PDB file of C-alpha atoms in Angstrom:
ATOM      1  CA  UNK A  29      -7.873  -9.564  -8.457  1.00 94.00           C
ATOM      2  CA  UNK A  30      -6.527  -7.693  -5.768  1.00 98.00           C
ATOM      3  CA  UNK A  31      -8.729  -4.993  -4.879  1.00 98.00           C
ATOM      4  CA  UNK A  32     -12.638  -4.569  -6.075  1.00 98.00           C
ATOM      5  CA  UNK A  33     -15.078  -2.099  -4.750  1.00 98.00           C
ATOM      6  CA  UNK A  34     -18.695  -3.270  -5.813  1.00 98.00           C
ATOM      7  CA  UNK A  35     -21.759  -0.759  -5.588  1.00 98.00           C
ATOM      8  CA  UNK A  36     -19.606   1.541  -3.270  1.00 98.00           C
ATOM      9  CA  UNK A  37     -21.490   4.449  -1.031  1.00 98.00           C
ATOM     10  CA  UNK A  38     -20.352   6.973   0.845  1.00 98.00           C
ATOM     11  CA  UNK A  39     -22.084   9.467   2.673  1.00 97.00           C
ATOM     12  CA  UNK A  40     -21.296  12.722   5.084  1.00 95.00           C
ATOM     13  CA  UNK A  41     -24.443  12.804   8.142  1.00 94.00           C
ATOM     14  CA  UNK A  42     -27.215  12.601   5.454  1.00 92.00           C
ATOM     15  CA  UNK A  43     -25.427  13.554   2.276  1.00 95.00           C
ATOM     16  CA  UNK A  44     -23.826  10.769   0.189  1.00 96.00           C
ATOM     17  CA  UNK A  45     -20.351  11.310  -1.787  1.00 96.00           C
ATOM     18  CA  UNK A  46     -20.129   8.576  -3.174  1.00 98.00           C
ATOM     19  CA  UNK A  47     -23.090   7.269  -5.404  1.00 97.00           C
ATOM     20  CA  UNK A  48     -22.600   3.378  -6.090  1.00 97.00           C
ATOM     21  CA  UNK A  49     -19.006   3.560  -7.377  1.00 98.00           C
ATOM     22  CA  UNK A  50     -17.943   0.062  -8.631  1.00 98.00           C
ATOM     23  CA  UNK A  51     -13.888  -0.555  -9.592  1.00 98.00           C
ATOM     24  CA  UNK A  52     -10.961  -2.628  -9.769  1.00 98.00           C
ATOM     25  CA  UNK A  53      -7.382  -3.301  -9.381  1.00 98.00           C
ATOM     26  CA  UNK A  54      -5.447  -6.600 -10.722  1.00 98.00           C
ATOM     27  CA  UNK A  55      -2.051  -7.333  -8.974  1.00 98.00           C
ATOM     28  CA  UNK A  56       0.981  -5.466 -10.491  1.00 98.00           C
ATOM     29  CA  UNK A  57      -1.653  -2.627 -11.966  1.00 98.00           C
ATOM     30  CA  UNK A  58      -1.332   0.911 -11.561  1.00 98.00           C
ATOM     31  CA  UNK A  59      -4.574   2.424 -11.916  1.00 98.00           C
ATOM     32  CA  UNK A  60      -5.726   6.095 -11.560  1.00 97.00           C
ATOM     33  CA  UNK A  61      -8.935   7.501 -10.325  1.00 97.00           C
ATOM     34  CA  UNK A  62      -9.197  11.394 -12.051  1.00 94.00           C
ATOM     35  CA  UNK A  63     -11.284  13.870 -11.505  1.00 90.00           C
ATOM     36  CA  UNK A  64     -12.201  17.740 -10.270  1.00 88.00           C
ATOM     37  CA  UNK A  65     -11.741  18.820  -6.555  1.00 87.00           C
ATOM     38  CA  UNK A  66     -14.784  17.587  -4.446  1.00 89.00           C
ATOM     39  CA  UNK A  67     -15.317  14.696  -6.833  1.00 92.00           C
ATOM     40  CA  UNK A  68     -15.011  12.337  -3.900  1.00 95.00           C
ATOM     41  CA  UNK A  69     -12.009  11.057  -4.880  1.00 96.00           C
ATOM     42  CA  UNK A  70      -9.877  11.214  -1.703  1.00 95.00           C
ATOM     43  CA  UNK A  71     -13.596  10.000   0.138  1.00 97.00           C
ATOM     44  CA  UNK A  72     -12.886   6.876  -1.848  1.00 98.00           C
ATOM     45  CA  UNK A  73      -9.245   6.157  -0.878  1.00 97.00           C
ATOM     46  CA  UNK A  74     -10.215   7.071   2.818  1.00 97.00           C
ATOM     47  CA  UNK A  75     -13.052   4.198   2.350  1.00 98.00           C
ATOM     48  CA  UNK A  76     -10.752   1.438   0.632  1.00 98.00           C
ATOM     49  CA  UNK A  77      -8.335   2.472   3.725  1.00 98.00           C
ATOM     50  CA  UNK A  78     -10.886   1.862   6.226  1.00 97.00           C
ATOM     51  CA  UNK A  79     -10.580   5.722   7.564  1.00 97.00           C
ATOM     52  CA  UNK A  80     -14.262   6.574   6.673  1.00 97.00           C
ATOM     53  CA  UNK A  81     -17.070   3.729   6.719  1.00 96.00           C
ATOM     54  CA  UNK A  82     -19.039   2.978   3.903  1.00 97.00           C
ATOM     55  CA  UNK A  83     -22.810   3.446   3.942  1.00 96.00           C
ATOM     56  CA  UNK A  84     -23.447   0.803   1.281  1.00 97.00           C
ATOM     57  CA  UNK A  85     -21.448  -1.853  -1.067  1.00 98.00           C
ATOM     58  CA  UNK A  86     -18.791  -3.819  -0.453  1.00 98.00           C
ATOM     59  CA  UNK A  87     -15.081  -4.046  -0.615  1.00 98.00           C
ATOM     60  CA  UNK A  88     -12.522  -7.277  -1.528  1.00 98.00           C
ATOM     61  CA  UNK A  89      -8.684  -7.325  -1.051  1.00 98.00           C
ATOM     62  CA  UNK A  90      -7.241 -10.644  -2.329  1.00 97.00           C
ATOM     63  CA  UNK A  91     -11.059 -11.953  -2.878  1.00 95.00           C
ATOM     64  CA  UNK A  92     -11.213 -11.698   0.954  1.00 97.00           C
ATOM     65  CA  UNK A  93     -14.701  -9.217   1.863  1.00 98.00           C
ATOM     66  CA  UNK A  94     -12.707  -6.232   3.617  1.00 98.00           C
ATOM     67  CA  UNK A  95     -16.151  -3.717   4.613  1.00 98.00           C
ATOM     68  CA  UNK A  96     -16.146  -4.332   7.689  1.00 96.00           C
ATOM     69  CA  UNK A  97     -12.617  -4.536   8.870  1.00 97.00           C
ATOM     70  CA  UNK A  98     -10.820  -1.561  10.764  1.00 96.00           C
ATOM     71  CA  UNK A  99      -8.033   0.218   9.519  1.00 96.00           C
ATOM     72  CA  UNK A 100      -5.182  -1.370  11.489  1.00 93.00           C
ATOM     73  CA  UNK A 101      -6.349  -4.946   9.990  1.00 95.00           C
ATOM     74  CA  UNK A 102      -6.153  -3.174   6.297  1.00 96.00           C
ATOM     75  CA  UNK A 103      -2.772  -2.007   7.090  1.00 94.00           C
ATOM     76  CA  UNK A 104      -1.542  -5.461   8.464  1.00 92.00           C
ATOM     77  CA  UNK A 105      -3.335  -6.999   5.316  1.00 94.00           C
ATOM     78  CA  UNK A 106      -1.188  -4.865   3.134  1.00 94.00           C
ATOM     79  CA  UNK A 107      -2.865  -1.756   2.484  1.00 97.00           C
ATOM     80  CA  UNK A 108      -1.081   1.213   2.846  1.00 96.00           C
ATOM     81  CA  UNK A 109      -2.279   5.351   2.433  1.00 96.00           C
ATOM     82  CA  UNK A 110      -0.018   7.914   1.237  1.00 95.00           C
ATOM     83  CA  UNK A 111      -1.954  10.970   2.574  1.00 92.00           C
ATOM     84  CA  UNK A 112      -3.332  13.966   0.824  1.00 87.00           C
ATOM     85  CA  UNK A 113      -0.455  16.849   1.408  1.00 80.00           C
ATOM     86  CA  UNK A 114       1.577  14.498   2.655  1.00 77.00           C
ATOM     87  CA  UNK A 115       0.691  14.597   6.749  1.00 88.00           C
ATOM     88  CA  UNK A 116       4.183  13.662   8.464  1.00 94.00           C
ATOM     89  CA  UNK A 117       4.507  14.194  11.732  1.00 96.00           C
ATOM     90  CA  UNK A 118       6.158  17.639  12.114  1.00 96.00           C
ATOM     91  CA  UNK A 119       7.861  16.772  15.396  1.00 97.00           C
ATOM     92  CA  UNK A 120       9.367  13.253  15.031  1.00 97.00           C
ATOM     93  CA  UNK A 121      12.911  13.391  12.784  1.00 98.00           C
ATOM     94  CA  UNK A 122      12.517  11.451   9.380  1.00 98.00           C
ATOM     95  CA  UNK A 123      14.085   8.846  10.752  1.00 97.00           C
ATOM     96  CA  UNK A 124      11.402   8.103  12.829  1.00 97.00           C
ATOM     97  CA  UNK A 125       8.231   8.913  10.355  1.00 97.00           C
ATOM     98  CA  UNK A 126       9.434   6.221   8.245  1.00 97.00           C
ATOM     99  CA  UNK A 127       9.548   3.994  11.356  1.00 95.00           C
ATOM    100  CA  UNK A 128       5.730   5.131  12.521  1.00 94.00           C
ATOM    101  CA  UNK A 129       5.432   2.685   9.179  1.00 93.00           C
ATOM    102  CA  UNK A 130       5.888  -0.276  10.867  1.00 90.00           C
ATOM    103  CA  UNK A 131       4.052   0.060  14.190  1.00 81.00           C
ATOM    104  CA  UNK A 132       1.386  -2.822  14.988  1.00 69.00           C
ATOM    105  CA  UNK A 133       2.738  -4.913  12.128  1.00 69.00           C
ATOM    106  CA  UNK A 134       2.873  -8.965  13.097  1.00 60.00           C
ATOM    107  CA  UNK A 135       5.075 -10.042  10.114  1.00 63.00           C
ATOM    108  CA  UNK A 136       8.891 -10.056  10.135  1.00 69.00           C
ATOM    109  CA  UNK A 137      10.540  -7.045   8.410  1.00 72.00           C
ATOM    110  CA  UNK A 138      14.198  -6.869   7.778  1.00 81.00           C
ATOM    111  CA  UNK A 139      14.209  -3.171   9.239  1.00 85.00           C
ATOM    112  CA  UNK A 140      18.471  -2.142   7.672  1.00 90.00           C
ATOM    113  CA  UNK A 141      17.627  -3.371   4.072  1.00 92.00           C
ATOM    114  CA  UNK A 142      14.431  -2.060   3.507  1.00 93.00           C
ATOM    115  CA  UNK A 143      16.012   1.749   5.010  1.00 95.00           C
ATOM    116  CA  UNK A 144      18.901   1.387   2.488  1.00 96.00           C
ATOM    117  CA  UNK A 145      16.617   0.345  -0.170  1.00 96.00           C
ATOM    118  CA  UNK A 146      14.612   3.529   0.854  1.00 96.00           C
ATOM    119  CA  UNK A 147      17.098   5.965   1.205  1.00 97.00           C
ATOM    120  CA  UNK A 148      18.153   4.350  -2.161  1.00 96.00           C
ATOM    121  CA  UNK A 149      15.340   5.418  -3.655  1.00 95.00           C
ATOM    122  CA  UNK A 150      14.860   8.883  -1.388  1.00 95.00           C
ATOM    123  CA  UNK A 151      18.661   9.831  -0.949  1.00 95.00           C
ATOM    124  CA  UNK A 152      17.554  13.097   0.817  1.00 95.00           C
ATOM    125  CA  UNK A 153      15.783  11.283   3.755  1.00 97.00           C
ATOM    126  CA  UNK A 154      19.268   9.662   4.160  1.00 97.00           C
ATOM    127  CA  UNK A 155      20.994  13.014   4.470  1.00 97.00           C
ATOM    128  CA  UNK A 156      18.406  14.647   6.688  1.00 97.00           C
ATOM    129  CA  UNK A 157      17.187  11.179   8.583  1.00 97.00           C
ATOM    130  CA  UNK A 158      17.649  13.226  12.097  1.00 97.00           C
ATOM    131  CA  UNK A 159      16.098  15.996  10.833  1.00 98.00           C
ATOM    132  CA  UNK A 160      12.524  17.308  12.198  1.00 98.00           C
ATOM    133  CA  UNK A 161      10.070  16.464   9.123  1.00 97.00           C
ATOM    134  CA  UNK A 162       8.381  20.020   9.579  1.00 96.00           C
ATOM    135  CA  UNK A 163      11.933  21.499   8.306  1.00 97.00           C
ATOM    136  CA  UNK A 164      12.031  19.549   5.061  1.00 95.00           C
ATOM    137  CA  UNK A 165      10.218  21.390   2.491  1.00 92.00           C
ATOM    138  CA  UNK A 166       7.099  20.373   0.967  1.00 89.00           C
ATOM    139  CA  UNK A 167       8.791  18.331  -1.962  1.00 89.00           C
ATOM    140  CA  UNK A 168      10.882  16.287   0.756  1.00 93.00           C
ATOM    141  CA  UNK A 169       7.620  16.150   2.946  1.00 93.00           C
ATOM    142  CA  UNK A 170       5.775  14.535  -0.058  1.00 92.00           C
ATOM    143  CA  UNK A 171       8.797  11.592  -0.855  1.00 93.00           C
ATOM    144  CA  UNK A 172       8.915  10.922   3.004  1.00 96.00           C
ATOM    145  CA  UNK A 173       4.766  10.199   3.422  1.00 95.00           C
ATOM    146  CA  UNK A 174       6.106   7.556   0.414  1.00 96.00           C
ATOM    147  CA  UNK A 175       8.757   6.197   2.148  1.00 96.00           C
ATOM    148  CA  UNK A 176       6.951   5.555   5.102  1.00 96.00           C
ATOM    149  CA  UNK A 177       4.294   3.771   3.747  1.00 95.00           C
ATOM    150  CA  UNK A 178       7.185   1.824   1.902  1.00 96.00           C
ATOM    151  CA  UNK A 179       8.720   0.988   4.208  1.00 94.00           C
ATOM    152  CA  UNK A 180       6.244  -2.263   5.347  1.00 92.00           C
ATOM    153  CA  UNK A 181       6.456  -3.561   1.986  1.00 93.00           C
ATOM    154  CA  UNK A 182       2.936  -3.011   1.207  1.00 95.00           C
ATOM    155  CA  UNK A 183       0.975  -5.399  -1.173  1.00 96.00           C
ATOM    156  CA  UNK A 184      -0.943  -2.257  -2.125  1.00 98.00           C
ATOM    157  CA  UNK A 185      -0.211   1.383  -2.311  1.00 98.00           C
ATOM    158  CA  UNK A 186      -3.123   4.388  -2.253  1.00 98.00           C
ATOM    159  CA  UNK A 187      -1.740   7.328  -3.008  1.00 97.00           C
ATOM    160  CA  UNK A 188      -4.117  10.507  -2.627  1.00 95.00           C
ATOM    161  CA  UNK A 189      -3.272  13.840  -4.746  1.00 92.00           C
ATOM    162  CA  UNK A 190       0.478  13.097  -4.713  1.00 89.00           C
ATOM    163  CA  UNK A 191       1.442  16.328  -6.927  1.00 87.00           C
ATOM    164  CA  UNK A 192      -1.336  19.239  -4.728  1.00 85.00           C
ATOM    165  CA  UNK A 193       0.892  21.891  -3.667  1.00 82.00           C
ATOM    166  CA  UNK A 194       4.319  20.899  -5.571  1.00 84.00           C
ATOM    167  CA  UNK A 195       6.366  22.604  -7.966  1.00 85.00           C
ATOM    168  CA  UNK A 196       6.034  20.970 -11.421  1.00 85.00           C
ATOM    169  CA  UNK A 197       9.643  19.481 -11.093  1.00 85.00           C
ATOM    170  CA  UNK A 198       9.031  18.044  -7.944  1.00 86.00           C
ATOM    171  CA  UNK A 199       5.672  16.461  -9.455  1.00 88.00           C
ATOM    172  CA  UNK A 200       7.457  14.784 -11.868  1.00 89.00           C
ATOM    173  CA  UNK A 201      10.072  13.559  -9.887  1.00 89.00           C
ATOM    174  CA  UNK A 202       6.959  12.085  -7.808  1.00 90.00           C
ATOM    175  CA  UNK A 203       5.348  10.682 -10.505  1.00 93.00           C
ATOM    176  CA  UNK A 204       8.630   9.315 -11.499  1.00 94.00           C
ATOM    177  CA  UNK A 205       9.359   7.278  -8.413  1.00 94.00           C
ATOM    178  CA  UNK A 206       5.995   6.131  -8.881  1.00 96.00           C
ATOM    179  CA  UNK A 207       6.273   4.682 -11.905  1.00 96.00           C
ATOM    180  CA  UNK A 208       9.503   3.380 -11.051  1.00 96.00           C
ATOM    181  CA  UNK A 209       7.736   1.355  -8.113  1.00 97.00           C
ATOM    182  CA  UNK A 210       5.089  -0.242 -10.139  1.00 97.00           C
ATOM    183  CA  UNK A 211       7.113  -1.314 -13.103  1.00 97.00           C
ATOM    184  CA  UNK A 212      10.444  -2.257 -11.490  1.00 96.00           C
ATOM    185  CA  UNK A 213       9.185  -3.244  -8.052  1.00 96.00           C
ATOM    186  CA  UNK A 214       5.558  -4.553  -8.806  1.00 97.00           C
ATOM    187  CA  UNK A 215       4.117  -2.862  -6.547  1.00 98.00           C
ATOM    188  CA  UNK A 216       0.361  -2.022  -7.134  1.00 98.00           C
ATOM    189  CA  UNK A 217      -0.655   0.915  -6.481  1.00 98.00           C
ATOM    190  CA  UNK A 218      -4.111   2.792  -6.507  1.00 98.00           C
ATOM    191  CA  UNK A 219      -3.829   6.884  -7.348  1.00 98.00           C
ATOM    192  CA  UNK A 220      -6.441   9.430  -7.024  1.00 95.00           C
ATOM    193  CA  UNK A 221      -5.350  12.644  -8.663  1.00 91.00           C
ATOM    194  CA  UNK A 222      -6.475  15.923 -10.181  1.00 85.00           C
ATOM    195  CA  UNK A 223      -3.215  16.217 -12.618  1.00 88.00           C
ATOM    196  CA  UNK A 224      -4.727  13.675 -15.047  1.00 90.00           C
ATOM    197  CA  UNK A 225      -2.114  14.124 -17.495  1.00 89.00           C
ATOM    198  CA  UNK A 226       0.485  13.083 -15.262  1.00 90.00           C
ATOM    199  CA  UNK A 227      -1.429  10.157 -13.703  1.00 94.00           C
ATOM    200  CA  UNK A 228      -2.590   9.178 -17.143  1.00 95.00           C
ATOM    201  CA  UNK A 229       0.908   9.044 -18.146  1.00 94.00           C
ATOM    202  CA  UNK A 230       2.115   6.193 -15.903  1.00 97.00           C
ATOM    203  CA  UNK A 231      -1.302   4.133 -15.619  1.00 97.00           C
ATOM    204  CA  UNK A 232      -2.653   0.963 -17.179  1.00 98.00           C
ATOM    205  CA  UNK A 233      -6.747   2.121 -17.011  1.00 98.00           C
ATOM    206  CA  UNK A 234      -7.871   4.843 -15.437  1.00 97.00           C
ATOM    207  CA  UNK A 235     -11.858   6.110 -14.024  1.00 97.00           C
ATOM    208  CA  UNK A 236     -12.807   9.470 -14.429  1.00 94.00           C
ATOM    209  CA  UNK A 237     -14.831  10.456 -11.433  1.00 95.00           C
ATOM    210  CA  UNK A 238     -17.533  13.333 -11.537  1.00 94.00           C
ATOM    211  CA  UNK A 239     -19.611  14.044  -8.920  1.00 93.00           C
ATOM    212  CA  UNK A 240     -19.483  10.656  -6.877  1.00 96.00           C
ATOM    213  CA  UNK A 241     -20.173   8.718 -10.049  1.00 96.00           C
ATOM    214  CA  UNK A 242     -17.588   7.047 -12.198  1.00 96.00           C
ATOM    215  CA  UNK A 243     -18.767   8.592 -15.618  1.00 93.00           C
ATOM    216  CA  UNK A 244     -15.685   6.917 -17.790  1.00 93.00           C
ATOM    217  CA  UNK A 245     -13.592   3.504 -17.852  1.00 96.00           C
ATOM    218  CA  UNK A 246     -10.966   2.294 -19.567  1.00 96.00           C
ATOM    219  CA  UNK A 247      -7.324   1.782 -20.975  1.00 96.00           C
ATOM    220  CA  UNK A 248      -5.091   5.371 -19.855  1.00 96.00           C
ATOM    221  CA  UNK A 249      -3.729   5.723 -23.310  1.00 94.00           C
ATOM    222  CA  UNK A 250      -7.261   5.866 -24.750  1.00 94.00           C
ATOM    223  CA  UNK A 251      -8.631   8.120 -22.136  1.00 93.00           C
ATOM    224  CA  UNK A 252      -5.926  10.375 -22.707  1.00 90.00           C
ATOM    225  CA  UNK A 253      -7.378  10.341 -26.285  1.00 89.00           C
ATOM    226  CA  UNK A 254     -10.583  10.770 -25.594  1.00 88.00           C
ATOM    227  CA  UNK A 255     -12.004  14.305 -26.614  1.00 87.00           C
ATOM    228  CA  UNK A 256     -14.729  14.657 -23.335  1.00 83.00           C
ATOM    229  CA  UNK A 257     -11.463  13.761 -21.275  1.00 87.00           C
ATOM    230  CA  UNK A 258      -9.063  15.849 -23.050  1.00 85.00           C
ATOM    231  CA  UNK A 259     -11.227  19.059 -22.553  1.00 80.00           C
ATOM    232  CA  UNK A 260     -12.441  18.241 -19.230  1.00 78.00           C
ATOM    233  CA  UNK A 261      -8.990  17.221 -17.781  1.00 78.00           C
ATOM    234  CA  UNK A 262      -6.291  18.144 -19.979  1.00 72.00           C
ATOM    235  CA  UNK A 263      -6.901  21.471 -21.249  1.00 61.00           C
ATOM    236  CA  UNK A 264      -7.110  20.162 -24.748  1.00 52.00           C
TER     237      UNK A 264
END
């Protein structure tokens, strides 16, 4: 298993998000955590990234007891956050976002093949590499927070309301590249999202968060089935 959150809390001063919220992702999975705004979904991802502390439970990456660790030693573990609304830095060209990627990593990274495998997959952050991020648009914004958590070959990927603010062709171009990663690269990625149809559309399982409580498990396709879900989520 490569990531498992056991009895998971969260809390804000003295209110608590997150109520005991238990999980899991196998190597090679995608797996989606849905819900409404305020669920405490992006709390969650900020937790597993080592952004926010947890008031209670425990986290594992690769069966190694994470809770405690800082961010940094997530990162160099593996763990890498695509940002809500994608957070580049608006002064530093795209060029150098996707190289903010690598900073404080120990391991060896062959820097020219992993670009051109990038810009492979992102062909516009080729053309506008010496371009200031805050002139791409928010579409090109979105691909390059991807790229440059990409960009350190990460073991896992969290990825936190990837389509908010997007047109609906740019979200599926998103949720295309996404899926591309996971089934031709293996990478395994964790995504917290309020466009359940389109997460549930590239996912293996899927939790349905409500409130700081996962209230449903199980297989995408089936969830994506499921009447409570289907009204709830899906405007069905």
């Amino acid at each position: 298993m490569l990531l498992e959150a056991r009895d998971l809390r969260v809390s804000y001063g003295d209110v608590e998000a997150v109520h005991g919220v238990s999980f899991h992702v196998e190597e090679g999975e995608l797996v989606s955590i849905i819900g409404a705004n305020g669920a405490g979904k992006t709390t969650i991802l900020n937790t597993v990234m080592g952004i926010i502390p947890s008031r209670g439970g425990s986290i594992y990456f690769r069966d190694t007891e994470i809770t405690a660790l800082p961010s940094h030693i997530r990162a160099r573990q593996g763990i890498r956050l695509v940002p809500e609304r994608a957070r580049v830095f608006p002064l530093l060209t795209v060029f150098e976002n996707i190289m903010t990627g690598l900073y404080g990593l120990r391991k060896s990274t062959d820097v020219p093949s992993r670009l051109s495998w990038i810009y492979e997959l992102f062909p516009v952050l080729k053309e506008r590499a010496k371009q200031l991020a805050q002139t791409l648009s928010g579409g090109e914004q979105q691909q390059l927070a991807i790229a440059r958590a990409l960009v350190s070959q990460p073991r896992l990927l969290l990825v936190d309301e990837v389509s908010m603010g997007l047109m609906p062709i740019l979200v599926e171009k998103v949720f295309e590249v996404l899926g591309y990663l996971n089934k031709e690269e293996n990478l395994t990625i964790l995504l917290v999202e309020q466009n359940a149809l389109a997460s549930l559309s590239i996912s293996h399982r899927a939790y349905v968060l409500e409130t700081g409580t996962i209230s449903i498990e199980g297989d995408a396709g089936t969830l994506r089935e499921d009447p409570g879900v289907r009204k709830a989520y899906l405007g069905a």
